[in-house]
Short mmCIF file of N, CA and C in Angstrom, two decimals:
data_model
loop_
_atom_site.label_atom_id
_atom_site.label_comp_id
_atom_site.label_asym_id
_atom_site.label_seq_id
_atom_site.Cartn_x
_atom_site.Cartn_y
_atom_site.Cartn_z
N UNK O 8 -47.16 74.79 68.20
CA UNK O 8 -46.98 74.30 66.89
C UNK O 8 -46.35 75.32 65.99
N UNK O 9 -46.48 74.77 64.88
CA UNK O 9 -45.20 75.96 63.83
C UNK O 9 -45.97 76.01 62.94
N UNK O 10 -46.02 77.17 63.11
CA UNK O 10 -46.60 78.35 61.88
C UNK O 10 -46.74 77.90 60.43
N UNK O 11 -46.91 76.91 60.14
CA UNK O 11 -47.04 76.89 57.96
C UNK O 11 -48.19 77.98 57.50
N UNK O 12 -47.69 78.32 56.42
CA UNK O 12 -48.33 78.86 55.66
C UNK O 12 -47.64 78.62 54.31
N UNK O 13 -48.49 78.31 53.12
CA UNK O 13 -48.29 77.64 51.88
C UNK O 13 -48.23 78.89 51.12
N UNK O 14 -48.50 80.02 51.37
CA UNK O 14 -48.29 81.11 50.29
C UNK O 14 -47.12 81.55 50.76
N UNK O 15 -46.47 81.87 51.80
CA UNK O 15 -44.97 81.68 51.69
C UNK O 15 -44.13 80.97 50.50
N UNK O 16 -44.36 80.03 50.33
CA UNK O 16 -43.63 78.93 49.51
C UNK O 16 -43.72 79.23 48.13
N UNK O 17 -44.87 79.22 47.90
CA UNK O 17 -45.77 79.64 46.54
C UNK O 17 -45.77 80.73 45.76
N UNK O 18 -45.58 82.09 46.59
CA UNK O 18 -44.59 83.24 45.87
C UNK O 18 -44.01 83.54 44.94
N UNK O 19 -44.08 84.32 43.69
CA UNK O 19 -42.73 84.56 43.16
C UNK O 19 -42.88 85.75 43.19
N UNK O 20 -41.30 86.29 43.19
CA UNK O 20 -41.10 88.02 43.72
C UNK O 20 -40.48 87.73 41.84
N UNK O 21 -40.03 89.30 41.51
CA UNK O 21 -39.38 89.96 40.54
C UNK O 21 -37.83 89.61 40.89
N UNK O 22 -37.91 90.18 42.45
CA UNK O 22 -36.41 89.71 42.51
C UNK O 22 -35.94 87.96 42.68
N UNK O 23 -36.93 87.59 43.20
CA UNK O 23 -36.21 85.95 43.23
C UNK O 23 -35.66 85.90 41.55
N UNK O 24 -36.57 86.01 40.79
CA UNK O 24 -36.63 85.83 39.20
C UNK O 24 -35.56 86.27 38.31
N UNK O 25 -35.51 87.50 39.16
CA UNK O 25 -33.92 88.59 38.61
C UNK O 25 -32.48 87.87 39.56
N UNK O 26 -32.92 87.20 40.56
CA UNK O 26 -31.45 86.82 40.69
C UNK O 26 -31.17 85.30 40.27
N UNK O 27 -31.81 84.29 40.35
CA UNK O 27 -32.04 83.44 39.31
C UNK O 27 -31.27 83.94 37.93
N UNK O 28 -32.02 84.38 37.38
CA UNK O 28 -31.55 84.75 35.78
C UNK O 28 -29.56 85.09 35.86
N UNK O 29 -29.69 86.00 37.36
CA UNK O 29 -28.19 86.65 37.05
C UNK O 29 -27.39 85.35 37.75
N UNK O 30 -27.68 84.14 38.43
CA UNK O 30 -26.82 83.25 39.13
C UNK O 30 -26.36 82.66 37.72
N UNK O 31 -27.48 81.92 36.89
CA UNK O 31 -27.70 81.08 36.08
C UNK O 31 -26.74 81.60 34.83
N UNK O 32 -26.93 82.87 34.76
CA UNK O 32 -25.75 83.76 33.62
C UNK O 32 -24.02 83.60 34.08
N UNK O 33 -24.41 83.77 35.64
CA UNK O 33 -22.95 83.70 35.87
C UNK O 33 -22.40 82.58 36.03
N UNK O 34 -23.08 81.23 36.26
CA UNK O 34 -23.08 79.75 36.11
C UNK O 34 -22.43 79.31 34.59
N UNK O 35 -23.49 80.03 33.85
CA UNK O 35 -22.77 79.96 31.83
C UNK O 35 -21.85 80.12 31.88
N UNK O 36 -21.03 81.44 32.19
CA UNK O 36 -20.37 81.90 31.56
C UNK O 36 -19.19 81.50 32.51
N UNK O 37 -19.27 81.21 33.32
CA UNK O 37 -17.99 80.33 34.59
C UNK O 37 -17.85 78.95 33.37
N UNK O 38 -19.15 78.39 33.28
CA UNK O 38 -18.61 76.93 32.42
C UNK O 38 -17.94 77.28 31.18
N UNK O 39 -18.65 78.60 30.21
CA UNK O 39 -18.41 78.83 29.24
C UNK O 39 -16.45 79.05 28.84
N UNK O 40 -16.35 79.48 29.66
CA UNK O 40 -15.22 80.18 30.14
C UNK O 40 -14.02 78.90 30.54
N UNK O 41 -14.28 77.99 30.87
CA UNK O 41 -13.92 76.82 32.21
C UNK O 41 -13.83 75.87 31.03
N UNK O 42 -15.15 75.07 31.10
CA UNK O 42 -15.73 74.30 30.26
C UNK O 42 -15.25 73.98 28.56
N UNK O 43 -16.13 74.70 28.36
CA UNK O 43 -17.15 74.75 26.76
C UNK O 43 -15.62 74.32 25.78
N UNK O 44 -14.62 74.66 25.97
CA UNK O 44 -13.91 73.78 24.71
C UNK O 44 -13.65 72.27 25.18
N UNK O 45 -13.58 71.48 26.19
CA UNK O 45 -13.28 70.84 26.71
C UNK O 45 -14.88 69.51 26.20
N UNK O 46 -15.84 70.39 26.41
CA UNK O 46 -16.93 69.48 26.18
C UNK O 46 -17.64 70.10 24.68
N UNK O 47 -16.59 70.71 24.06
CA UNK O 47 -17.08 70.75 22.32
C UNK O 47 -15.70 69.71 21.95
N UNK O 48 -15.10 69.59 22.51
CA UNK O 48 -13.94 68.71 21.63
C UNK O 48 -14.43 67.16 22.28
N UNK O 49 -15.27 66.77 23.71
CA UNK O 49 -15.24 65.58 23.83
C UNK O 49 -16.78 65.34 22.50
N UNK O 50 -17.36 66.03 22.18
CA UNK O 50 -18.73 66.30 21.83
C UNK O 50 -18.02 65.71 20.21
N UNK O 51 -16.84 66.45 19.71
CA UNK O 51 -16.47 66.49 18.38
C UNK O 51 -15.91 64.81 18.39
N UNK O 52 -14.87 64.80 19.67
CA UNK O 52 -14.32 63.50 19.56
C UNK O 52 -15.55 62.11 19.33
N UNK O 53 -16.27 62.63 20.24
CA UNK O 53 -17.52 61.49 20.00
C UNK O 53 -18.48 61.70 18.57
N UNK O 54 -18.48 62.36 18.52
CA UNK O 54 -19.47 62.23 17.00
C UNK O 54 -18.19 61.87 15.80
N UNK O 55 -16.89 62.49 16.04
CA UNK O 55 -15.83 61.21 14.72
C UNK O 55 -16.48 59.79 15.04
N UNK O 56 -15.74 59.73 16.33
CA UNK O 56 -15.61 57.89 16.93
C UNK O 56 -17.34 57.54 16.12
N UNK O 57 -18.45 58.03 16.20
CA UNK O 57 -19.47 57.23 15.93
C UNK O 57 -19.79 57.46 14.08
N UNK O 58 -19.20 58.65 14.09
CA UNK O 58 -19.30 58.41 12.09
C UNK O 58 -17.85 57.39 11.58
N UNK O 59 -16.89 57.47 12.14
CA UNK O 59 -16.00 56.44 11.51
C UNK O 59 -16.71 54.74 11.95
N UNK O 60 -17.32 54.70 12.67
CA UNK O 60 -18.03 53.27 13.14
C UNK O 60 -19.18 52.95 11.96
N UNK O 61 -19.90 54.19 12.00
CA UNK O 61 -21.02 53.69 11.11
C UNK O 61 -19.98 53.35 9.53
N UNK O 62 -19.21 54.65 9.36
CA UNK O 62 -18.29 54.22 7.94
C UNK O 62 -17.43 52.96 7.65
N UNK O 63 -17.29 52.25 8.61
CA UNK O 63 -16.52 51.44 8.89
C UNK O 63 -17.74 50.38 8.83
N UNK O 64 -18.81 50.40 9.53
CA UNK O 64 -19.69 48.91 9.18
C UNK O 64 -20.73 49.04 7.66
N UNK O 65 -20.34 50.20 7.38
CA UNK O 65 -20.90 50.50 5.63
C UNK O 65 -19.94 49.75 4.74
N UNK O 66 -18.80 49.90 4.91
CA UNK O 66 -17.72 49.20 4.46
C UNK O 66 -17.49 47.53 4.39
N UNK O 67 -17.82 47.58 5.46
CA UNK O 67 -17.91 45.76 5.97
C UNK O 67 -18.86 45.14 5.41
N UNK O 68 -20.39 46.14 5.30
CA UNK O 68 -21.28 45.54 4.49
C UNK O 68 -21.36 45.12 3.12
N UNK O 69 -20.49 46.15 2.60
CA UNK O 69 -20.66 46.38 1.00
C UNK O 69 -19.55 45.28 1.08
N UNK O 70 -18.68 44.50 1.63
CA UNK O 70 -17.70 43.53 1.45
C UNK O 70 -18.13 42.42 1.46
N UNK O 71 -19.17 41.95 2.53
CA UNK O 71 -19.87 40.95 3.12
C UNK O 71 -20.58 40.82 1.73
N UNK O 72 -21.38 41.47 1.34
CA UNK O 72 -22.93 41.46 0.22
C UNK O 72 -21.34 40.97 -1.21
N UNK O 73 -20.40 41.51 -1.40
CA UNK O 73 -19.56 41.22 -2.18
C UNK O 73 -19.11 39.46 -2.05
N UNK O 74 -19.10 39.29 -0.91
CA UNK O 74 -18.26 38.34 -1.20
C UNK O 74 -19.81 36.85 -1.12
N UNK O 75 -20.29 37.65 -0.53
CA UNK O 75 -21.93 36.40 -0.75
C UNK O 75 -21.91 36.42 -2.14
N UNK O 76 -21.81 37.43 -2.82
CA UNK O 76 -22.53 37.62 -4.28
C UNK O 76 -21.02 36.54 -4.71
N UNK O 77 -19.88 36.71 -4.58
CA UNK O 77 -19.07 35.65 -4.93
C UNK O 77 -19.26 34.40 -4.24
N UNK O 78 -19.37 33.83 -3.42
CA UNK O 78 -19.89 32.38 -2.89
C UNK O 78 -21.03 32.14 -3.84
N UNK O 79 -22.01 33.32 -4.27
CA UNK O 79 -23.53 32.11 -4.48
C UNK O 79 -23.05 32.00 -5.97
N UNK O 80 -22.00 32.80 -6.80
CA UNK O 80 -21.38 32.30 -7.87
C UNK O 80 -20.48 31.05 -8.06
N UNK O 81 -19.89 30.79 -7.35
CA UNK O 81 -18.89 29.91 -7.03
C UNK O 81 -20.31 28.71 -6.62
N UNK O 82 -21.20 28.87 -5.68
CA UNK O 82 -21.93 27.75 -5.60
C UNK O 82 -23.13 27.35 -6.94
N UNK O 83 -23.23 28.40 -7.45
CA UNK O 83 -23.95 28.24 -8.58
C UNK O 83 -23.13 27.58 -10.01
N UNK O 84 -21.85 28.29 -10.10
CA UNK O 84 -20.52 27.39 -11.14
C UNK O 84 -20.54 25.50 -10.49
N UNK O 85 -20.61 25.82 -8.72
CA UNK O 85 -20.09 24.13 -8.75
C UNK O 85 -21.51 24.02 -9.12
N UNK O 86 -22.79 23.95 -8.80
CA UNK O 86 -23.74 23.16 -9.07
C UNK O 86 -23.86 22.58 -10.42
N UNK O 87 -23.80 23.97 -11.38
CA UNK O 87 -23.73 23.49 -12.72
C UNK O 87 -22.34 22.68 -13.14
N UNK O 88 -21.30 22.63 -12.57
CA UNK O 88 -19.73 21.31 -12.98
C UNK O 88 -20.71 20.06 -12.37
N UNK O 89 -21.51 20.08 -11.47
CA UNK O 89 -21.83 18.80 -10.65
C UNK O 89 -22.95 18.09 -11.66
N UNK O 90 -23.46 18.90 -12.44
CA UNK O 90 -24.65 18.98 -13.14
C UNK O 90 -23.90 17.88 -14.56
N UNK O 91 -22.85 18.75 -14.96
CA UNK O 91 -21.96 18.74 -16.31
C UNK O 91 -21.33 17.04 -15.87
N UNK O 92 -20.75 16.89 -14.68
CA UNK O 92 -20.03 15.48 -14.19
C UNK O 92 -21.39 14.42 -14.22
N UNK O 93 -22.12 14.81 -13.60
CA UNK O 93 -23.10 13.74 -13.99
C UNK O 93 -23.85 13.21 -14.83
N UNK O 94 -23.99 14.33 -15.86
CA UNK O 94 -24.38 13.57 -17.67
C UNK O 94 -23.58 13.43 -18.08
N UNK O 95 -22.10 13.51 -18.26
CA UNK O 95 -20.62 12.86 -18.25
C UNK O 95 -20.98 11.87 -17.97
N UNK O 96 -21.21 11.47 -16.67
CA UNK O 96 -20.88 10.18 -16.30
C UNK O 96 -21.76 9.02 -16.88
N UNK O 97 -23.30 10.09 -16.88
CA UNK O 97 -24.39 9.34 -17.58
C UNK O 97 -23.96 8.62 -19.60
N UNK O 98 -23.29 9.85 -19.90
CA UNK O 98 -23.29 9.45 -21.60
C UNK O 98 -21.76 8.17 -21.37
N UNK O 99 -21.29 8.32 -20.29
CA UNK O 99 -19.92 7.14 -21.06
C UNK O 99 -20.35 5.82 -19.97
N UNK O 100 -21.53 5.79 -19.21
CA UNK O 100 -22.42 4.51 -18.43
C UNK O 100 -22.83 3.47 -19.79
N UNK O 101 -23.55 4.91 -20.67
CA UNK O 101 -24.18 4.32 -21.84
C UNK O 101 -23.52 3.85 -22.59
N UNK O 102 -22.46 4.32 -23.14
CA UNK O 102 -21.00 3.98 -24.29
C UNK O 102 -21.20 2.85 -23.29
N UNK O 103 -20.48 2.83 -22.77
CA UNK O 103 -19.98 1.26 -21.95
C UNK O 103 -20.49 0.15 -21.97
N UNK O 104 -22.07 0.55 -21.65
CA UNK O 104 -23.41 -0.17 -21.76
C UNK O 104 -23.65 -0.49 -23.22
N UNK O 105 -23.23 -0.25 -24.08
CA UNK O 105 -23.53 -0.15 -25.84
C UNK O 105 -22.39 -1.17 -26.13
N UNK O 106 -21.07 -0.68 -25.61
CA UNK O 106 -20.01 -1.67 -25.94
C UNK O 106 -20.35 -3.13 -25.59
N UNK O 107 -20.56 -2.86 -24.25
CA UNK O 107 -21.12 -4.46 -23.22
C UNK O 107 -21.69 -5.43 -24.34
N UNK O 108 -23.11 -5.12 -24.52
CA UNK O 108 -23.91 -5.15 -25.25
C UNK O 108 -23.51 -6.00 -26.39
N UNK O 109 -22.54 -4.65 -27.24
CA UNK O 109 -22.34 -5.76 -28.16
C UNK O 109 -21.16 -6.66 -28.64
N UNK O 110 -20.58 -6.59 -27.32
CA UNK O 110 -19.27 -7.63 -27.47
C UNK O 110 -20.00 -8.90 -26.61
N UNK O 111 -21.09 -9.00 -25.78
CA UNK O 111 -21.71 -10.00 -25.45
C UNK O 111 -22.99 -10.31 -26.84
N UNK O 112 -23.43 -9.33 -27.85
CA UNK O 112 -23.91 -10.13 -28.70
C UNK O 112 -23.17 -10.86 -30.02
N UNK O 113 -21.38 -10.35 -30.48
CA UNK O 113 -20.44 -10.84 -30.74
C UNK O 113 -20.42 -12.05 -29.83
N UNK O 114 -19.95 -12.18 -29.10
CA UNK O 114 -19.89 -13.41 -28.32
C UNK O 114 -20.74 -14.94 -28.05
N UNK O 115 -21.98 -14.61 -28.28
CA UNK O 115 -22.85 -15.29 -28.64
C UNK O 115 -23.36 -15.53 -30.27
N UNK O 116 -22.90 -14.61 -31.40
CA UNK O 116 -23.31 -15.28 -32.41
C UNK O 116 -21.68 -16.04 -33.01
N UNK O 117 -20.82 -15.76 -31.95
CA UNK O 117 -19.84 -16.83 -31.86
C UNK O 117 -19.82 -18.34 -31.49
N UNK O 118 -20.27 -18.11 -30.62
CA UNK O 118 -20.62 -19.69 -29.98
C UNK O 118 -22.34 -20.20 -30.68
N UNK O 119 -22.87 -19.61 -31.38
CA UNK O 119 -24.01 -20.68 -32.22
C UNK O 119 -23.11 -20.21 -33.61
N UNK O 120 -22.21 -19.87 -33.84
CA UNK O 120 -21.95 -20.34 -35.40
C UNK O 120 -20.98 -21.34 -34.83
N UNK O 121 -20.05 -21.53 -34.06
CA UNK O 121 -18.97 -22.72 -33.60
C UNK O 121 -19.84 -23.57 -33.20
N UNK O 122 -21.20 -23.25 -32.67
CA UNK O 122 -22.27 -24.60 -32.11
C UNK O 122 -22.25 -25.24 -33.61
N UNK O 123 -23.16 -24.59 -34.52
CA UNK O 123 -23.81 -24.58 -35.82
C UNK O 123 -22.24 -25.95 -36.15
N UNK O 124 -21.52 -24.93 -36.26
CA UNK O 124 -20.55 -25.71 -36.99
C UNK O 124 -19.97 -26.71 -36.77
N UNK O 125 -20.17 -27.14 -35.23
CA UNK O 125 -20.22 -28.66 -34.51
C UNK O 125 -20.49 -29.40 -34.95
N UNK O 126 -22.29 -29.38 -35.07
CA UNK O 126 -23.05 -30.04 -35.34
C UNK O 126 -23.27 -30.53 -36.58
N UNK O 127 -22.84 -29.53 -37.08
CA UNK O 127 -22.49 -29.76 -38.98
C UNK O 127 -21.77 -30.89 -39.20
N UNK O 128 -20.57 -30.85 -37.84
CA UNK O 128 -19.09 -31.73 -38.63
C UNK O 128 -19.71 -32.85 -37.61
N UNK O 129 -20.13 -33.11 -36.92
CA UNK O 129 -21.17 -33.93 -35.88
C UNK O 129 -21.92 -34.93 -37.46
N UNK O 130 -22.64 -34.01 -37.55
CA UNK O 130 -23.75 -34.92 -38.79
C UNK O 130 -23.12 -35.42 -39.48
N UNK O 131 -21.85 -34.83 -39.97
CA UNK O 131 -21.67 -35.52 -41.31
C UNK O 131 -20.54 -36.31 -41.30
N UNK O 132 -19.90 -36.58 -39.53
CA UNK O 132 -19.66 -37.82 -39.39
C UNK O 132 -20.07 -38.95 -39.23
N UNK O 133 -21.32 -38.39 -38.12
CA UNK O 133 -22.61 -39.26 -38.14
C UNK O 133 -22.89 -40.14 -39.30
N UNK O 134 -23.17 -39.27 -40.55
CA UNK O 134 -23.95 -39.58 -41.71
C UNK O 134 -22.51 -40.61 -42.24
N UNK O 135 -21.09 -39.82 -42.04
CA UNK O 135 -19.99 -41.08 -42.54
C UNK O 135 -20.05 -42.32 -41.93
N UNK O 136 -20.16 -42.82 -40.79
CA UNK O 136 -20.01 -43.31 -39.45
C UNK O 136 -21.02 -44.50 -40.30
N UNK O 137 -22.70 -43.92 -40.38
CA UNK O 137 -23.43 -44.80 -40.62
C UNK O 137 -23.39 -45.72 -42.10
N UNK O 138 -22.95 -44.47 -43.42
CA UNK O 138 -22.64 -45.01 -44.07
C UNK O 138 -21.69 -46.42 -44.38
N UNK O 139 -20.65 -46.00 -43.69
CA UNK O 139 -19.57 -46.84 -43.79
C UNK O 139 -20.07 -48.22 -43.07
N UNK O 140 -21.57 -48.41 -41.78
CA UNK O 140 -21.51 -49.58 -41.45
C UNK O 140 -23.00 -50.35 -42.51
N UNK O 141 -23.47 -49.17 -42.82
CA UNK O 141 -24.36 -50.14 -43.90
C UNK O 141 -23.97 -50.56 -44.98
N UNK O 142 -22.71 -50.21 -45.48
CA UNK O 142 -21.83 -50.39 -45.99
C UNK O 142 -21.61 -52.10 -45.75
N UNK O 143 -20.98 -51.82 -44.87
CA UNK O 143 -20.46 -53.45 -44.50
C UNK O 143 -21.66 -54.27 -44.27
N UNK O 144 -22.82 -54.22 -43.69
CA UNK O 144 -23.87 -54.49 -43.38
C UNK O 144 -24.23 -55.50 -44.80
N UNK O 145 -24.66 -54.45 -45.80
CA UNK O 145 -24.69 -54.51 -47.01
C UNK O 145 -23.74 -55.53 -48.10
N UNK O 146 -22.66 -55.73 -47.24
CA UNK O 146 -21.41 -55.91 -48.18
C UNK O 146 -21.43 -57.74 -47.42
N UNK O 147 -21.63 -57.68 -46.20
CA UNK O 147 -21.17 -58.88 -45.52
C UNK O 147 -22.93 -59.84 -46.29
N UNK O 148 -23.80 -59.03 -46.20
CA UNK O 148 -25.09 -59.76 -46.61
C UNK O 148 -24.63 -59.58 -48.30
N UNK O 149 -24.56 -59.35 -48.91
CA UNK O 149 -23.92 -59.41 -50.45
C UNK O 149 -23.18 -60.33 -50.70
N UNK O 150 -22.30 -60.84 -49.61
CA UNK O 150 -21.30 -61.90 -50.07
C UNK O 150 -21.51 -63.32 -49.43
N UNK O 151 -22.30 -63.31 -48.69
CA UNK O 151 -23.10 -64.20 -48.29
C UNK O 151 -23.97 -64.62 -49.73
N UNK O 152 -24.54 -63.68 -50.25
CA UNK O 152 -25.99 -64.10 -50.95
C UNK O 152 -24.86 -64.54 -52.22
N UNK O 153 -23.85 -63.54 -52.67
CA UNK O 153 -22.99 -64.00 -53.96
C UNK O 153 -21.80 -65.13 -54.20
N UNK O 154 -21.60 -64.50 -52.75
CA UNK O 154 -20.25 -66.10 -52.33
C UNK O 154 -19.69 -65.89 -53.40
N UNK O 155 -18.91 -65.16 -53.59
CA UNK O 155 -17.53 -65.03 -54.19
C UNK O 155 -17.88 -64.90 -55.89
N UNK O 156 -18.89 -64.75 -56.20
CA UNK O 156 -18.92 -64.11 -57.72
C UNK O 156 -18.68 -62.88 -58.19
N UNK O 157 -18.43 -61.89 -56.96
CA UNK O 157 -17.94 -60.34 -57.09
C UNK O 157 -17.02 -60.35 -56.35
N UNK O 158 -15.98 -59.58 -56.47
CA UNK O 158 -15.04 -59.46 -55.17
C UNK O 158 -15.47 -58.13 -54.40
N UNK O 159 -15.01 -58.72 -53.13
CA UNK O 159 -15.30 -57.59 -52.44
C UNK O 159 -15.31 -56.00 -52.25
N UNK O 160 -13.92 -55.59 -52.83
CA UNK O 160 -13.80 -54.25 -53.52
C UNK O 160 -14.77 -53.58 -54.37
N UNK O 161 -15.28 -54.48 -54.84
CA UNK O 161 -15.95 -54.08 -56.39
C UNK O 161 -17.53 -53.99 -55.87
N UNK O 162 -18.02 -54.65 -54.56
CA UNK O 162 -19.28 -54.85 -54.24
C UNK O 162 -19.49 -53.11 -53.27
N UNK O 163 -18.07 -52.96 -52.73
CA UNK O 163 -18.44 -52.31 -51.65
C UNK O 163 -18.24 -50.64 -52.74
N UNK O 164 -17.46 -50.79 -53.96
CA UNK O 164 -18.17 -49.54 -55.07
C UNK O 164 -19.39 -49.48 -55.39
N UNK O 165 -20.40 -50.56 -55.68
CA UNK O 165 -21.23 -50.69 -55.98
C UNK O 165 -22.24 -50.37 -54.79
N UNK O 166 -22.12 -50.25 -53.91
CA UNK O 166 -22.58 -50.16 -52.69
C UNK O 166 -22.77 -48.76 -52.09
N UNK O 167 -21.98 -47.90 -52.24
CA UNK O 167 -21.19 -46.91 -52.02
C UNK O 167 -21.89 -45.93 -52.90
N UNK O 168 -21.97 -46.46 -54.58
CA UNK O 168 -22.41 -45.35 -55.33
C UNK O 168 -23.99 -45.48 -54.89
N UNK O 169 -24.78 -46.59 -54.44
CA UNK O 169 -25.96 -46.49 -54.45
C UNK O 169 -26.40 -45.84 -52.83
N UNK O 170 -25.80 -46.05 -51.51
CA UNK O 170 -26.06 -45.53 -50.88
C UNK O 170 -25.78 -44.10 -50.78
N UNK O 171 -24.58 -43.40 -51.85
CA UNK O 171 -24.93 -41.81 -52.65
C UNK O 171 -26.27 -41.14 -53.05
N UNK O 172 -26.62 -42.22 -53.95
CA UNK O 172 -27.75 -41.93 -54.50
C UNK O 172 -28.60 -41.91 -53.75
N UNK O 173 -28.58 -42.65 -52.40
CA UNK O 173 -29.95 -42.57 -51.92
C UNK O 173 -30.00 -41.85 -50.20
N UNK O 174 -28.43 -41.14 -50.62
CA UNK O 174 -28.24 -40.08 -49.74
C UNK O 174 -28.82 -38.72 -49.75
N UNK O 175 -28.54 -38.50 -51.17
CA UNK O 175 -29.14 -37.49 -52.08
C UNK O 175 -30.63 -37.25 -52.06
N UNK O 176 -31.37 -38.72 -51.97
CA UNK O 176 -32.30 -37.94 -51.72
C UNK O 176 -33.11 -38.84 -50.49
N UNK O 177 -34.68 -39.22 -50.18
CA UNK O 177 -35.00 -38.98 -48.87
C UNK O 177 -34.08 -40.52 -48.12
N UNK O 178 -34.45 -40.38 -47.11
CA UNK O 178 -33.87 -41.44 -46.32
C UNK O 178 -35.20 -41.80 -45.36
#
């Protein structure tokens, strides 16, 4: 079998430690030497690229918050025109409604004064109509009862002024 032993392994000398230190120095300074501008300029290039990004979505923001703040103006102007159009529309519903109104109550105290006044010229043909046959009524029984001691003209004056008189008052 083969020999292990764990304190072999486990060891540290001065010199392992001292050449370590001098590999690791000469490792630096090979990159330092090699390297180091190559990965300070990708180091520089990358930290621009990520501050012009952040400057660039600082920018976008303050545009964005700008132009919301203009939309909720613009939506706040239309609400209030939408506001303004609709009691517009409300005050000339009413005008309209007022006019309606009273060209339909014109209209109707048109037709009962032309009724009114029908009926007026109605009656007081009526009232001619009847006159004129009690008239004759009157006149044909008058000349019957007088047989020719008045003439007829003269009966139907006489006739005429009294059914006046008793036009005048009740019937």
């Amino acid at each position: 079998m083969i020999d292990f032993n764990i304190d072999n392994y486990l060891r540290i000398s001065w010199q392992d430690v001292l050449l370590v230190c001098i590999s690791s120095l000469i490792i630096v300074l090979f990159c330092k030497h090699f390297f180091w501008d190559k990965i300070l300029a990708f180091i520089n290039k990358r930290q621009k690229l990520i501050q012009d990004n952040i400057d660039s979505s600082e920018t976008l923001k303050k545009e964005a918050l700008q132009e919301k703040e203009e939309y909720d103006r613009q939506l706040a102007a239309a609400g209030s025109r939408a506001d303004e159009i609709i009691d517009q529309a409300r005050r000339e519903a009413l005008v309209e409604k007022d006019s309606i109104l009273d060209q339909a109550q014109k209209q109707a105290s048109n037709i009962e004064r032309a009724a009114k006044e029908d009926i007026e010229k109605e009656r007081l043909r009526a009232q001619g109509e009847m006159k004129a046959a009690i008239t004759d009524v009157a006149i044909a029984a008058a000349g019957q009862i007088l047989d020719s001691e008045i003439d007829a003209d003269k009966q139907k004056k006489i006739l005429d002024d009294l059914i006046d008189e008793a036009g005048e008052g009740k019937w």
